[in-house]
PDB file of C-alpha atoms in Angstrom:
ATOM      1  CA  MET A   1      10.057 -68.695 -65.308  1.00  0.00           C
ATOM      2  CA  ALA A   2      11.848 -70.899 -67.840  1.00  0.00           C
ATOM      3  CA  GLU A   3      13.281 -72.963 -65.000  1.00  0.00           C
ATOM      4  CA  LEU A   4       9.825 -73.356 -63.465  1.00  0.00           C
ATOM      5  CA  ALA A   5       8.386 -74.382 -66.815  1.00  0.00           C
ATOM      6  CA  ALA A   6      11.062 -77.079 -67.114  1.00  0.00           C
ATOM      7  CA  LEU A   7       9.985 -78.489 -63.735  1.00  0.00           C
ATOM      8  CA  GLU A   8       6.378 -78.930 -64.871  1.00  0.00           C
ATOM      9  CA  ASP A   9       5.119 -82.484 -64.259  1.00  0.00           C
ATOM     10  CA  PRO A  10       1.825 -83.440 -65.967  1.00  0.00           C
ATOM     11  CA  GLY A  11       1.152 -86.077 -63.327  1.00  0.00           C
ATOM     12  CA  ALA A  12       1.603 -83.574 -60.513  1.00  0.00           C
ATOM     13  CA  ARG A  13      -0.626 -81.089 -62.343  1.00  0.00           C
ATOM     14  CA  ALA A  14      -3.399 -83.674 -62.623  1.00  0.00           C
ATOM     15  CA  VAL A  15      -3.235 -84.335 -58.875  1.00  0.00           C
ATOM     16  CA  HIS A  16      -3.181 -80.626 -58.017  1.00  0.00           C
ATOM     17  CA  GLU A  17      -6.061 -79.833 -60.350  1.00  0.00           C
ATOM     18  CA  ARG A  18      -8.273 -82.268 -58.455  1.00  0.00           C
ATOM     19  CA  HIS A  19      -7.775 -79.998 -55.442  1.00  0.00           C
ATOM     20  CA  GLY A  20      -8.424 -76.752 -57.292  1.00  0.00           C
ATOM     21  CA  ASP A  21      -4.806 -75.805 -58.031  1.00  0.00           C
ATOM     22  CA  ASP A  22      -3.361 -75.019 -61.438  1.00  0.00           C
ATOM     23  CA  HIS A  23       0.328 -75.908 -61.437  1.00  0.00           C
ATOM     24  CA  GLY A  24       2.447 -78.993 -62.028  1.00  0.00           C
ATOM     25  CA  VAL A  25       5.546 -78.223 -59.971  1.00  0.00           C
ATOM     26  CA  ASN A  26       5.952 -80.376 -56.904  1.00  0.00           C
ATOM     27  CA  LEU A  27       8.751 -80.722 -54.317  1.00  0.00           C
ATOM     28  CA  ALA A  28      11.303 -79.282 -56.736  1.00  0.00           C
ATOM     29  CA  LEU A  29      10.009 -75.833 -55.735  1.00  0.00           C
ATOM     30  CA  ARG A  30      11.607 -76.141 -52.316  1.00  0.00           C
ATOM     31  CA  ALA A  31      14.969 -77.173 -53.758  1.00  0.00           C
ATOM     32  CA  LEU A  32      14.861 -74.179 -56.083  1.00  0.00           C
ATOM     33  CA  ALA A  33      13.957 -71.876 -53.199  1.00  0.00           C
ATOM     34  CA  LYS A  34      16.828 -73.249 -51.120  1.00  0.00           C
ATOM     35  CA  ARG A  35      19.259 -72.429 -53.931  1.00  0.00           C
ATOM     36  CA  LEU A  36      17.862 -68.923 -54.456  1.00  0.00           C
ATOM     37  CA  LYS A  37      17.652 -68.108 -50.719  1.00  0.00           C
ATOM     38  CA  THR A  38      15.802 -64.950 -49.603  1.00  0.00           C
ATOM     39  CA  ARG A  39      15.366 -62.502 -52.476  1.00  0.00           C
ATOM     40  CA  GLN A  40      12.576 -60.028 -51.888  1.00  0.00           C
ATOM     41  CA  ASP A  41      12.820 -58.229 -55.229  1.00  0.00           C
ATOM     42  CA  LEU A  42      12.693 -61.487 -57.167  1.00  0.00           C
ATOM     43  CA  ALA A  43       9.811 -62.674 -54.990  1.00  0.00           C
ATOM     44  CA  CYS A  44       7.803 -59.562 -55.839  1.00  0.00           C
ATOM     45  CA  GLY A  45       8.503 -60.001 -59.540  1.00  0.00           C
ATOM     46  CA  LEU A  46       7.486 -63.647 -59.448  1.00  0.00           C
ATOM     47  CA  TRP A  47       4.245 -62.787 -57.658  1.00  0.00           C
ATOM     48  CA  GLU A  48       3.341 -60.216 -60.298  1.00  0.00           C
ATOM     49  CA  THR A  49       3.448 -62.844 -63.056  1.00  0.00           C
ATOM     50  CA  GLY A  50       0.181 -64.300 -61.731  1.00  0.00           C
ATOM     51  CA  ASP A  51       1.511 -67.818 -62.366  1.00  0.00           C
ATOM     52  CA  SER A  52       0.735 -70.149 -59.451  1.00  0.00           C
ATOM     53  CA  ALA A  53       4.083 -71.974 -59.455  1.00  0.00           C
ATOM     54  CA  ALA A  54       5.896 -68.642 -59.571  1.00  0.00           C
ATOM     55  CA  ARG A  55       3.782 -67.330 -56.721  1.00  0.00           C
ATOM     56  CA  LEU A  56       4.486 -70.396 -54.603  1.00  0.00           C
ATOM     57  CA  LEU A  57       8.212 -69.916 -55.186  1.00  0.00           C
ATOM     58  CA  ALA A  58       7.840 -66.219 -54.322  1.00  0.00           C
ATOM     59  CA  LEU A  59       6.296 -67.129 -50.976  1.00  0.00           C
ATOM     60  CA  LEU A  60       9.288 -69.356 -50.188  1.00  0.00           C
ATOM     61  CA  ILE A  61      11.969 -66.734 -50.930  1.00  0.00           C
ATOM     62  CA  CYS A  62      10.310 -63.515 -49.739  1.00  0.00           C
ATOM     63  CA  ARG A  63      10.827 -61.595 -46.487  1.00  0.00           C
ATOM     64  CA  PRO A  64       7.441 -61.752 -44.720  1.00  0.00           C
ATOM     65  CA  LYS A  65       8.078 -58.678 -42.588  1.00  0.00           C
ATOM     66  CA  ALA A  66       8.863 -56.575 -45.661  1.00  0.00           C
ATOM     67  CA  PHE A  67       5.243 -56.472 -46.872  1.00  0.00           C
ATOM     68  CA  ALA A  68       2.957 -53.608 -45.875  1.00  0.00           C
ATOM     69  CA  ARG A  69      -0.461 -54.447 -44.486  1.00  0.00           C
ATOM     70  CA  ASP A  70      -2.316 -53.264 -47.587  1.00  0.00           C
ATOM     71  CA  ARG A  71       0.006 -55.244 -49.845  1.00  0.00           C
ATOM     72  CA  LEU A  72      -0.718 -58.445 -47.929  1.00  0.00           C
ATOM     73  CA  ASP A  73      -4.432 -57.729 -48.169  1.00  0.00           C
ATOM     74  CA  ALA A  74      -4.168 -57.260 -51.930  1.00  0.00           C
ATOM     75  CA  MET A  75      -2.078 -60.418 -52.310  1.00  0.00           C
ATOM     76  CA  LEU A  76      -4.637 -62.491 -50.427  1.00  0.00           C
ATOM     77  CA  ARG A  77      -7.443 -61.247 -52.673  1.00  0.00           C
ATOM     78  CA  GLU A  78      -5.346 -62.152 -55.708  1.00  0.00           C
ATOM     79  CA  ALA A  79      -4.499 -65.631 -54.363  1.00  0.00           C
ATOM     80  CA  ARG A  80      -7.518 -67.587 -55.514  1.00  0.00           C
ATOM     81  CA  THR A  81      -6.070 -71.117 -55.725  1.00  0.00           C
ATOM     82  CA  PRO A  82      -6.018 -73.100 -52.476  1.00  0.00           C
ATOM     83  CA  LYS A  83      -2.276 -73.779 -52.249  1.00  0.00           C
ATOM     84  CA  VAL A  84      -1.206 -70.196 -52.978  1.00  0.00           C
ATOM     85  CA  HIS A  85      -3.805 -68.993 -50.470  1.00  0.00           C
ATOM     86  CA  ASP A  86      -2.619 -71.441 -47.796  1.00  0.00           C
ATOM     87  CA  TRP A  87       1.087 -70.771 -48.287  1.00  0.00           C
ATOM     88  CA  LEU A  88       0.536 -67.023 -48.223  1.00  0.00           C
ATOM     89  CA  VAL A  89      -1.289 -67.251 -44.892  1.00  0.00           C
ATOM     90  CA  ASN A  90       1.003 -69.823 -43.292  1.00  0.00           C
ATOM     91  CA  TYR A  91       4.428 -68.806 -44.593  1.00  0.00           C
ATOM     92  CA  VAL A  92       4.026 -65.043 -44.851  1.00  0.00           C
ATOM     93  CA  VAL A  93       1.059 -63.487 -43.047  1.00  0.00           C
ATOM     94  CA  LYS A  94       1.570 -65.464 -39.819  1.00  0.00           C
ATOM     95  CA  LYS A  95       5.119 -64.044 -39.631  1.00  0.00           C
ATOM     96  CA  SER A  96       4.035 -60.482 -40.391  1.00  0.00           C
ATOM     97  CA  PRO A  97       3.678 -57.713 -37.789  1.00  0.00           C
ATOM     98  CA  HIS A  98       0.284 -57.058 -39.408  1.00  0.00           C
ATOM     99  CA  ALA A  99      -1.080 -60.550 -38.736  1.00  0.00           C
ATOM    100  CA  GLU A 100      -3.422 -59.594 -35.888  1.00  0.00           C
ATOM    101  CA  GLU A 101      -4.871 -56.562 -37.650  1.00  0.00           C
ATOM    102  CA  LEU A 102      -5.469 -58.644 -40.767  1.00  0.00           C
ATOM    103  CA  ARG A 103      -6.957 -61.502 -38.723  1.00  0.00           C
ATOM    104  CA  VAL A 104      -9.639 -59.200 -37.347  1.00  0.00           C
ATOM    105  CA  ALA A 105     -10.376 -57.539 -40.686  1.00  0.00           C
ATOM    106  CA  TRP A 106     -10.420 -60.712 -42.739  1.00  0.00           C
ATOM    107  CA  SER A 107     -12.594 -62.679 -40.321  1.00  0.00           C
ATOM    108  CA  ALA A 108     -15.397 -60.176 -40.920  1.00  0.00           C
ATOM    109  CA  ASP A 109     -14.920 -59.946 -44.694  1.00  0.00           C
ATOM    110  CA  PRO A 110     -17.933 -60.855 -46.873  1.00  0.00           C
ATOM    111  CA  ASP A 111     -15.691 -62.776 -49.298  1.00  0.00           C
ATOM    112  CA  PRO A 112     -15.609 -66.349 -47.900  1.00  0.00           C
ATOM    113  CA  VAL A 113     -12.088 -66.981 -49.215  1.00  0.00           C
ATOM    114  CA  VAL A 114     -10.801 -63.896 -47.410  1.00  0.00           C
ATOM    115  CA  ALA A 115     -12.798 -64.812 -44.303  1.00  0.00           C
ATOM    116  CA  ALA A 116     -11.211 -68.280 -44.387  1.00  0.00           C
ATOM    117  CA  ALA A 117      -7.799 -66.651 -44.032  1.00  0.00           C
ATOM    118  CA  GLY A 118      -9.069 -64.736 -41.012  1.00  0.00           C
ATOM    119  CA  TRP A 119     -10.299 -67.943 -39.412  1.00  0.00           C
ATOM    120  CA  ALA A 120      -6.992 -69.688 -40.165  1.00  0.00           C
ATOM    121  CA  LEU A 121      -5.196 -66.911 -38.299  1.00  0.00           C
ATOM    122  CA  THR A 122      -7.723 -67.206 -35.488  1.00  0.00           C
ATOM    123  CA  ALA A 123      -7.069 -70.941 -35.166  1.00  0.00           C
ATOM    124  CA  GLU A 124      -3.371 -70.117 -34.905  1.00  0.00           C
ATOM    125  CA  ARG A 125      -4.053 -67.649 -32.101  1.00  0.00           C
ATOM    126  CA  VAL A 126      -6.317 -70.109 -30.277  1.00  0.00           C
ATOM    127  CA  ALA A 127      -3.471 -72.620 -30.285  1.00  0.00           C
ATOM    128  CA  LYS A 128      -0.545 -70.308 -29.498  1.00  0.00           C
ATOM    129  CA  ARG A 129      -1.699 -66.954 -28.079  1.00  0.00           C
ATOM    130  CA  PRO A 130      -5.302 -67.249 -26.888  1.00  0.00           C
ATOM    131  CA  GLY A 131      -5.126 -64.390 -24.411  1.00  0.00           C
ATOM    132  CA  GLY A 132      -7.745 -61.748 -25.205  1.00  0.00           C
ATOM    133  CA  LEU A 133      -9.778 -63.971 -27.521  1.00  0.00           C
ATOM    134  CA  ASP A 134     -13.493 -64.425 -26.839  1.00  0.00           C
ATOM    135  CA  LEU A 135     -13.607 -68.214 -27.115  1.00  0.00           C
ATOM    136  CA  PRO A 136     -17.325 -68.537 -26.235  1.00  0.00           C
ATOM    137  CA  GLY A 137     -18.058 -65.904 -28.855  1.00  0.00           C
ATOM    138  CA  LEU A 138     -16.045 -67.800 -31.465  1.00  0.00           C
ATOM    139  CA  LEU A 139     -17.987 -70.954 -30.627  1.00  0.00           C
ATOM    140  CA  ASP A 140     -21.244 -69.010 -31.018  1.00  0.00           C
ATOM    141  CA  VAL A 141     -20.256 -67.929 -34.542  1.00  0.00           C
ATOM    142  CA  ILE A 142     -19.042 -71.408 -35.498  1.00  0.00           C
ATOM    143  CA  GLU A 143     -22.248 -72.987 -34.207  1.00  0.00           C
ATOM    144  CA  ALA A 144     -24.390 -70.538 -36.170  1.00  0.00           C
ATOM    145  CA  GLU A 145     -22.460 -70.330 -39.432  1.00  0.00           C
ATOM    146  CA  MET A 146     -20.140 -73.299 -40.056  1.00  0.00           C
ATOM    147  CA  LYS A 147     -22.755 -75.768 -41.310  1.00  0.00           C
ATOM    148  CA  ASP A 148     -23.709 -73.656 -44.338  1.00  0.00           C
ATOM    149  CA  ALA A 149     -20.354 -71.939 -44.965  1.00  0.00           C
ATOM    150  CA  PRO A 150     -18.588 -72.365 -48.345  1.00  0.00           C
ATOM    151  CA  GLU A 151     -16.038 -75.171 -48.353  1.00  0.00           C
ATOM    152  CA  ARG A 152     -12.796 -73.283 -47.683  1.00  0.00           C
ATOM    153  CA  LEU A 153     -14.361 -71.142 -44.982  1.00  0.00           C
ATOM    154  CA  GLN A 154     -16.000 -74.214 -43.464  1.00  0.00           C
ATOM    155  CA  TRP A 155     -12.627 -75.983 -43.249  1.00  0.00           C
ATOM    156  CA  ALA A 156     -11.037 -72.987 -41.515  1.00  0.00           C
ATOM    157  CA  MET A 157     -13.890 -72.657 -39.017  1.00  0.00           C
ATOM    158  CA  ASN A 158     -13.764 -76.391 -38.324  1.00  0.00           C
ATOM    159  CA  HIS A 159     -10.020 -76.114 -37.679  1.00  0.00           C
ATOM    160  CA  CYS A 160     -10.681 -73.327 -35.203  1.00  0.00           C
ATOM    161  CA  LEU A 161     -13.387 -75.409 -33.497  1.00  0.00           C
ATOM    162  CA  ALA A 162     -10.950 -78.303 -33.117  1.00  0.00           C
ATOM    163  CA  ARG A 163      -8.213 -76.013 -31.760  1.00  0.00           C
ATOM    164  CA  ILE A 164     -10.568 -74.662 -29.114  1.00  0.00           C
ATOM    165  CA  GLY A 165     -11.529 -78.176 -28.068  1.00  0.00           C
ATOM    166  CA  ILE A 166      -7.964 -79.469 -28.066  1.00  0.00           C
ATOM    167  CA  GLY A 167      -6.354 -76.613 -26.201  1.00  0.00           C
ATOM    168  CA  HIS A 168      -9.033 -75.373 -23.824  1.00  0.00           C
ATOM    169  CA  ALA A 169     -10.505 -77.952 -21.473  1.00  0.00           C
ATOM    170  CA  GLY A 170     -13.173 -75.589 -20.191  1.00  0.00           C
ATOM    171  CA  HIS A 171     -14.661 -75.300 -23.683  1.00  0.00           C
ATOM    172  CA  ARG A 172     -13.995 -78.878 -24.814  1.00  0.00           C
ATOM    173  CA  ALA A 173     -17.410 -80.362 -24.090  1.00  0.00           C
ATOM    174  CA  ARG A 174     -19.176 -77.588 -25.983  1.00  0.00           C
ATOM    175  CA  ALA A 175     -16.754 -77.813 -28.932  1.00  0.00           C
ATOM    176  CA  ILE A 176     -17.356 -81.565 -29.188  1.00  0.00           C
ATOM    177  CA  ALA A 177     -21.114 -81.076 -28.886  1.00  0.00           C
ATOM    178  CA  ILE A 178     -21.128 -78.473 -31.666  1.00  0.00           C
ATOM    179  CA  GLY A 179     -19.164 -80.810 -33.918  1.00  0.00           C
ATOM    180  CA  GLU A 180     -21.493 -83.714 -33.210  1.00  0.00           C
ATOM    181  CA  ARG A 181     -24.606 -81.648 -33.863  1.00  0.00           C
ATOM    182  CA  LEU A 182     -23.400 -80.023 -37.091  1.00  0.00           C
ATOM    183  CA  GLU A 183     -21.687 -83.201 -38.432  1.00  0.00           C
ATOM    184  CA  VAL A 184     -19.348 -81.131 -40.638  1.00  0.00           C
ATOM    185  CA  LEU A 185     -16.748 -83.450 -42.265  1.00  0.00           C
ATOM    186  CA  LYS A 186     -18.137 -86.428 -40.344  1.00  0.00           C
ATOM    187  CA  ASP A 187     -17.950 -88.653 -43.412  1.00  0.00           C
ATOM    188  CA  TYR A 188     -14.747 -87.185 -44.866  1.00  0.00           C
ATOM    189  CA  PRO A 189     -12.559 -90.047 -46.191  1.00  0.00           C
ATOM    190  CA  THR A 190      -9.481 -90.457 -44.018  1.00  0.00           C
ATOM    191  CA  SER A 191      -6.419 -92.541 -44.910  1.00  0.00           C
ATOM    192  CA  PRO A 192      -5.273 -95.261 -42.484  1.00  0.00           C
ATOM    193  CA  GLY A 193      -3.094 -93.784 -39.768  1.00  0.00           C
ATOM    194  CA  CYS A 194      -4.460 -90.268 -40.275  1.00  0.00           C
ATOM    195  CA  THR A 195      -6.763 -88.422 -37.903  1.00  0.00           C
ATOM    196  CA  SER A 196     -10.247 -87.559 -39.137  1.00  0.00           C
ATOM    197  CA  PRO A 197     -10.964 -83.832 -39.629  1.00  0.00           C
ATOM    198  CA  PHE A 198     -14.371 -84.402 -37.962  1.00  0.00           C
ATOM    199  CA  ALA A 199     -13.929 -82.145 -34.929  1.00  0.00           C
ATOM    200  CA  PRO A 200     -15.114 -84.505 -32.150  1.00  0.00           C
ATOM    201  CA  VAL A 201     -12.798 -87.287 -33.346  1.00  0.00           C
ATOM    202  CA  TRP A 202      -9.945 -84.851 -33.969  1.00  0.00           C
ATOM    203  CA  ILE A 203     -10.268 -83.274 -30.527  1.00  0.00           C
ATOM    204  CA  GLU A 204     -10.448 -86.562 -28.641  1.00  0.00           C
ATOM    205  CA  GLU A 205      -7.525 -88.095 -30.545  1.00  0.00           C
ATOM    206  CA  MET A 206      -5.211 -85.107 -30.081  1.00  0.00           C
ATOM    207  CA  VAL A 207      -6.032 -84.806 -26.378  1.00  0.00           C
ATOM    208  CA  ARG A 208      -5.470 -88.542 -25.948  1.00  0.00           C
ATOM    209  CA  ARG A 209      -2.042 -88.299 -27.574  1.00  0.00           C
ATOM    210  CA  ARG A 210      -1.052 -85.223 -25.602  1.00  0.00           C
ATOM    211  CA  ASP A 211      -2.218 -86.608 -22.268  1.00  0.00           C
ATOM    212  CA  GLY A 212      -0.626 -90.013 -22.716  1.00  0.00           C
ATOM    213  CA  GLY A 213      -3.713 -92.053 -23.437  1.00  0.00           C
ATOM    214  CA  ALA A 214      -6.300 -90.290 -21.281  1.00  0.00           C
ATOM    215  CA  GLY A 215      -9.617 -89.589 -22.990  1.00  0.00           C
ATOM    216  CA  ALA A 216     -10.712 -86.109 -23.951  1.00  0.00           C
ATOM    217  CA  GLY A 217     -13.580 -86.101 -21.499  1.00  0.00           C
ATOM    218  CA  ARG A 218     -16.995 -84.647 -22.075  1.00  0.00           C
TER     219      ARG A 218
END
């Protein structure tokens, strides 16, 4: 904890706070994690401090498969800042044998932050292991609920919408149409060279890149 405190950068904290995070440690976390290597006991102790920088470090040095399902569920509900939430889902839960069970449970959770994690896992499955998923049903839910969803949940649902459109040609026209009708993130500021998170633009650009310049089609 003393080492983490010494890495605190006020400038980095100011940037992170604009995005809802509450720490000032930047890329130095990864160097520290590389030196520590995998240390599950230390990771658990760091998580229990409740400090965001410590929790981010814990997520880099833990063993994802060592956590029980209920422990991962509790950790997600404790992870209220965006970066801790995202790293927990992406670096730990996605590698866990409990990922699918948690995906189903979290997607239906009334807490929108928890539900966002479920939708993030669903987007991952759409992209990598779509077998058994009800893609039309997912589009039905997105069409009905994404427009008025809280921000983090809305982002996760939009990501899932884009993944369906990018990876599944048979559902692409409907995914693009849903995005165009709902206009979620249509006006989101995008840096030069970056792809807009607006689903119709995102879908068409990623399909164009993948298919060597061909359009996404409608």
